[in-house]
Amino acid sequence: MSALMSRNLVVNGRRTSMKLEPSVWNYLGEIAQLRGKTVGGLVSDIESGLPDGADNLSAEVRMFILNYYKKIADGNNLGVRLVELRREHQETVAELMREITELQDQVRHHQKARNDRHSALARDIMDVLIKHSGPTALNE
């Protein structure tokens, strides 16, 4: 275990000193910077959130850091779980994509058949018009 380092801070308006491991000071500094605060400001927030009777601020700071990084890790685990779910359902998704492609092909086939029927109907109508009114009637 690393030797403790003592630092002086202003916490909720009072000067105090706190002993923490160097790595804990580093983590505390990183979190404070991410939140746009001084280390003293962050420790003030931590202390303000404590229940009455909490008497070991150093221990509470360590727990705050642990919980902070645990939340990040849990968030990363959500990403891992998403990848797992994607793998688990990859075959289902592939099957659905194949079915969608088949349906799209059927729609295209029906659209082409409908267009062909409409074209044939238009030709039949033109033939009837030409037959009954003569070729000059269409040019007028």
PDB file of C-alpha atoms in Angstrom:
ATOM      1  CA  MET A   1       0.000   0.000   0.000  1.00  0.00           C
ATOM      2  CA  SER A   2       1.256   3.479  -0.853  1.00  0.00           C
ATOM      3  CA  ALA A   3       2.171   5.977   1.801  1.00  0.00           C
ATOM      4  CA  LEU A   4      -0.508   8.530   2.535  1.00  0.00           C
ATOM      5  CA  MET A   5      -0.043  12.081   1.333  1.00  0.00           C
ATOM      6  CA  SER A   6      -1.433  14.958   3.343  1.00  0.00           C
ATOM      7  CA  ARG A   7      -2.912  17.998   1.601  1.00  0.00           C
ATOM      8  CA  ASN A   8      -4.566  21.129   2.888  1.00  0.00           C
ATOM      9  CA  LEU A   9      -7.982  21.966   1.438  1.00  0.00           C
ATOM     10  CA  VAL A  10     -10.751  24.451   1.966  1.00  0.00           C
ATOM     11  CA  VAL A  11     -13.889  22.355   2.459  1.00  0.00           C
ATOM     12  CA  ASN A  12     -17.197  24.158   2.865  1.00  0.00           C
ATOM     13  CA  GLY A  13     -15.397  27.335   3.908  1.00  0.00           C
ATOM     14  CA  ARG A  14     -13.014  25.843   6.468  1.00  0.00           C
ATOM     15  CA  ARG A  15      -9.365  24.866   6.133  1.00  0.00           C
ATOM     16  CA  THR A  16      -8.709  21.215   6.750  1.00  0.00           C
ATOM     17  CA  SER A  17      -6.094  18.638   5.914  1.00  0.00           C
ATOM     18  CA  MET A  18      -6.742  15.215   4.479  1.00  0.00           C
ATOM     19  CA  LYS A  19      -4.507  12.160   4.057  1.00  0.00           C
ATOM     20  CA  LEU A  20      -5.063   9.993   0.989  1.00  0.00           C
ATOM     21  CA  GLU A  21      -3.019   7.673  -1.202  1.00  0.00           C
ATOM     22  CA  PRO A  22      -1.339   9.409  -4.183  1.00  0.00           C
ATOM     23  CA  SER A  23      -3.521   7.503  -6.664  1.00  0.00           C
ATOM     24  CA  VAL A  24      -6.648   8.585  -4.773  1.00  0.00           C
ATOM     25  CA  TRP A  25      -5.504  12.218  -4.983  1.00  0.00           C
ATOM     26  CA  ASN A  26      -4.981  11.727  -8.739  1.00  0.00           C
ATOM     27  CA  TYR A  27      -8.457  10.234  -9.245  1.00  0.00           C
ATOM     28  CA  LEU A  28     -10.000  12.976  -7.138  1.00  0.00           C
ATOM     29  CA  GLY A  29      -8.213  15.598  -9.258  1.00  0.00           C
ATOM     30  CA  GLU A  30      -9.424  13.986 -12.497  1.00  0.00           C
ATOM     31  CA  ILE A  31     -13.030  13.911 -11.344  1.00  0.00           C
ATOM     32  CA  ALA A  32     -12.838  17.499 -10.078  1.00  0.00           C
ATOM     33  CA  GLN A  33     -11.407  18.654 -13.410  1.00  0.00           C
ATOM     34  CA  LEU A  34     -14.125  16.817 -15.358  1.00  0.00           C
ATOM     35  CA  ARG A  35     -16.728  18.571 -13.236  1.00  0.00           C
ATOM     36  CA  GLY A  36     -15.056  21.961 -13.567  1.00  0.00           C
ATOM     37  CA  LYS A  37     -14.299  22.195  -9.851  1.00  0.00           C
ATOM     38  CA  THR A  38     -11.322  22.437  -7.579  1.00  0.00           C
ATOM     39  CA  VAL A  39     -10.462  19.414  -5.473  1.00  0.00           C
ATOM     40  CA  GLY A  40     -11.648  21.372  -2.434  1.00  0.00           C
ATOM     41  CA  GLY A  41     -14.915  22.185  -4.191  1.00  0.00           C
ATOM     42  CA  LEU A  42     -15.495  18.538  -5.054  1.00  0.00           C
ATOM     43  CA  VAL A  43     -14.711  17.430  -1.499  1.00  0.00           C
ATOM     44  CA  SER A  44     -17.128  20.129  -0.272  1.00  0.00           C
ATOM     45  CA  ASP A  45     -19.843  18.605  -2.471  1.00  0.00           C
ATOM     46  CA  ILE A  46     -19.030  15.127  -1.164  1.00  0.00           C
ATOM     47  CA  GLU A  47     -19.175  16.324   2.429  1.00  0.00           C
ATOM     48  CA  SER A  48     -22.435  18.212   1.850  1.00  0.00           C
ATOM     49  CA  GLY A  49     -24.048  15.004   0.598  1.00  0.00           C
ATOM     50  CA  LEU A  50     -23.113  12.993   3.676  1.00  0.00           C
ATOM     51  CA  PRO A  51     -25.638  12.025   6.314  1.00  0.00           C
ATOM     52  CA  ASP A  52     -25.312  13.604   9.744  1.00  0.00           C
ATOM     53  CA  GLY A  53     -22.810  11.795  11.900  1.00  0.00           C
ATOM     54  CA  ALA A  54     -20.458  10.752   9.079  1.00  0.00           C
ATOM     55  CA  ASP A  55     -17.073  11.423  10.631  1.00  0.00           C
ATOM     56  CA  ASN A  56     -14.437  10.000   8.275  1.00  0.00           C
ATOM     57  CA  LEU A  57     -14.262  12.308   5.270  1.00  0.00           C
ATOM     58  CA  SER A  58     -11.222  10.509   3.829  1.00  0.00           C
ATOM     59  CA  ALA A  59     -13.134   7.214   3.769  1.00  0.00           C
ATOM     60  CA  GLU A  60     -16.146   8.946   2.222  1.00  0.00           C
ATOM     61  CA  VAL A  61     -13.940  10.448  -0.494  1.00  0.00           C
ATOM     62  CA  ARG A  62     -12.557   6.981  -1.292  1.00  0.00           C
ATOM     63  CA  MET A  63     -16.109   5.583  -1.487  1.00  0.00           C
ATOM     64  CA  PHE A  64     -17.166   8.472  -3.723  1.00  0.00           C
ATOM     65  CA  ILE A  65     -14.310   7.705  -6.135  1.00  0.00           C
ATOM     66  CA  LEU A  66     -15.089   3.978  -6.071  1.00  0.00           C
ATOM     67  CA  ASN A  67     -18.765   4.610  -6.809  1.00  0.00           C
ATOM     68  CA  TYR A  68     -17.911   7.154  -9.514  1.00  0.00           C
ATOM     69  CA  TYR A  69     -15.765   4.695 -11.456  1.00  0.00           C
ATOM     70  CA  LYS A  70     -18.162   1.812 -10.759  1.00  0.00           C
ATOM     71  CA  LYS A  71     -20.940   3.775 -12.473  1.00  0.00           C
ATOM     72  CA  ILE A  72     -18.674   4.273 -15.472  1.00  0.00           C
ATOM     73  CA  ALA A  73     -17.821   0.566 -15.521  1.00  0.00           C
ATOM     74  CA  ASP A  74     -21.506  -0.351 -15.268  1.00  0.00           C
ATOM     75  CA  GLY A  75     -22.209   1.949 -18.194  1.00  0.00           C
ATOM     76  CA  ASN A  76     -19.480   0.198 -20.177  1.00  0.00           C
ATOM     77  CA  ASN A  77     -21.038  -3.133 -19.251  1.00  0.00           C
ATOM     78  CA  LEU A  78     -24.216  -1.963 -20.958  1.00  0.00           C
ATOM     79  CA  GLY A  79     -22.217  -1.639 -24.150  1.00  0.00           C
ATOM     80  CA  VAL A  80     -20.808  -5.144 -23.676  1.00  0.00           C
ATOM     81  CA  ARG A  81     -24.327  -6.489 -23.097  1.00  0.00           C
ATOM     82  CA  LEU A  82     -25.521  -4.769 -26.261  1.00  0.00           C
ATOM     83  CA  VAL A  83     -22.795  -6.552 -28.249  1.00  0.00           C
ATOM     84  CA  GLU A  84     -23.786  -9.865 -26.628  1.00  0.00           C
ATOM     85  CA  LEU A  85     -27.439  -9.315 -27.513  1.00  0.00           C
ATOM     86  CA  ARG A  86     -26.475  -8.397 -31.050  1.00  0.00           C
ATOM     87  CA  ARG A  87     -24.531 -11.667 -31.352  1.00  0.00           C
ATOM     88  CA  GLU A  88     -27.368 -13.676 -29.800  1.00  0.00           C
ATOM     89  CA  HIS A  89     -29.889 -12.218 -32.227  1.00  0.00           C
ATOM     90  CA  GLN A  90     -27.649 -11.970 -35.265  1.00  0.00           C
ATOM     91  CA  GLU A  91     -29.235 -15.023 -36.927  1.00  0.00           C
ATOM     92  CA  THR A  92     -32.738 -13.687 -36.254  1.00  0.00           C
ATOM     93  CA  VAL A  93     -31.798 -10.337 -37.772  1.00  0.00           C
ATOM     94  CA  ALA A  94     -30.238 -12.073 -40.785  1.00  0.00           C
ATOM     95  CA  GLU A  95     -33.410 -14.132 -41.301  1.00  0.00           C
ATOM     96  CA  LEU A  96     -35.567 -11.013 -41.051  1.00  0.00           C
ATOM     97  CA  MET A  97     -33.357  -9.259 -43.601  1.00  0.00           C
ATOM     98  CA  ARG A  98     -33.741 -12.217 -45.989  1.00  0.00           C
ATOM     99  CA  GLU A  99     -37.530 -12.098 -45.565  1.00  0.00           C
ATOM    100  CA  ILE A 100     -37.566  -8.345 -46.181  1.00  0.00           C
ATOM    101  CA  THR A 101     -35.520  -8.827 -49.358  1.00  0.00           C
ATOM    102  CA  GLU A 102     -37.943 -11.525 -50.555  1.00  0.00           C
ATOM    103  CA  LEU A 103     -40.920  -9.260 -49.884  1.00  0.00           C
ATOM    104  CA  GLN A 104     -39.244  -6.393 -51.743  1.00  0.00           C
ATOM    105  CA  ASP A 105     -38.660  -8.723 -54.708  1.00  0.00           C
ATOM    106  CA  GLN A 106     -42.330  -9.774 -54.643  1.00  0.00           C
ATOM    107  CA  VAL A 107     -43.460  -6.142 -54.558  1.00  0.00           C
ATOM    108  CA  ARG A 108     -41.203  -5.319 -57.526  1.00  0.00           C
ATOM    109  CA  HIS A 109     -42.586  -8.345 -59.417  1.00  0.00           C
ATOM    110  CA  HIS A 110     -46.206  -7.307 -58.720  1.00  0.00           C
ATOM    111  CA  GLN A 111     -45.466  -3.706 -59.714  1.00  0.00           C
ATOM    112  CA  LYS A 112     -43.933  -4.878 -62.996  1.00  0.00           C
ATOM    113  CA  ALA A 113     -46.900  -7.179 -63.671  1.00  0.00           C
ATOM    114  CA  ARG A 114     -49.324  -4.317 -62.915  1.00  0.00           C
ATOM    115  CA  ASN A 115     -47.384  -1.967 -65.210  1.00  0.00           C
ATOM    116  CA  ASP A 116     -47.370  -4.607 -67.946  1.00  0.00           C
ATOM    117  CA  ARG A 117     -51.162  -5.039 -67.579  1.00  0.00           C
ATOM    118  CA  HIS A 118     -51.665  -1.269 -67.733  1.00  0.00           C
ATOM    119  CA  SER A 119     -49.483  -1.032 -70.834  1.00  0.00           C
ATOM    120  CA  ALA A 120     -51.413  -3.852 -72.499  1.00  0.00           C
ATOM    121  CA  LEU A 121     -54.711  -2.204 -71.557  1.00  0.00           C
ATOM    122  CA  ALA A 122     -53.528   1.128 -72.989  1.00  0.00           C
ATOM    123  CA  ARG A 123     -52.521  -0.612 -76.233  1.00  0.00           C
ATOM    124  CA  ASP A 124     -55.936  -2.318 -76.425  1.00  0.00           C
ATOM    125  CA  ILE A 125     -57.709   1.011 -75.878  1.00  0.00           C
ATOM    126  CA  MET A 126     -55.602   2.639 -78.607  1.00  0.00           C
ATOM    127  CA  ASP A 127     -56.384  -0.242 -80.979  1.00  0.00           C
ATOM    128  CA  VAL A 128     -60.124   0.110 -80.319  1.00  0.00           C
ATOM    129  CA  LEU A 129     -59.993   3.884 -80.834  1.00  0.00           C
ATOM    130  CA  ILE A 130     -58.090   3.493 -84.085  1.00  0.00           C
ATOM    131  CA  LYS A 131     -60.417   0.762 -85.288  1.00  0.00           C
ATOM    132  CA  HIS A 132     -63.623   2.710 -84.563  1.00  0.00           C
ATOM    133  CA  SER A 133     -62.589   6.241 -85.377  1.00  0.00           C
ATOM    134  CA  GLY A 134     -59.841   5.821 -87.881  1.00  0.00           C
ATOM    135  CA  PRO A 135     -56.220   6.956 -87.702  1.00  0.00           C
ATOM    136  CA  THR A 136     -57.004  10.611 -88.423  1.00  0.00           C
ATOM    137  CA  ALA A 137     -59.218  10.970 -85.335  1.00  0.00           C
ATOM    138  CA  LEU A 138     -56.191  10.511 -83.069  1.00  0.00           C
ATOM    139  CA  ASN A 139     -54.192  13.210 -84.849  1.00  0.00           C
ATOM    140  CA  GLU A 140     -56.811  15.938 -84.433  1.00  0.00           C
TER     141      GLU A 140
END
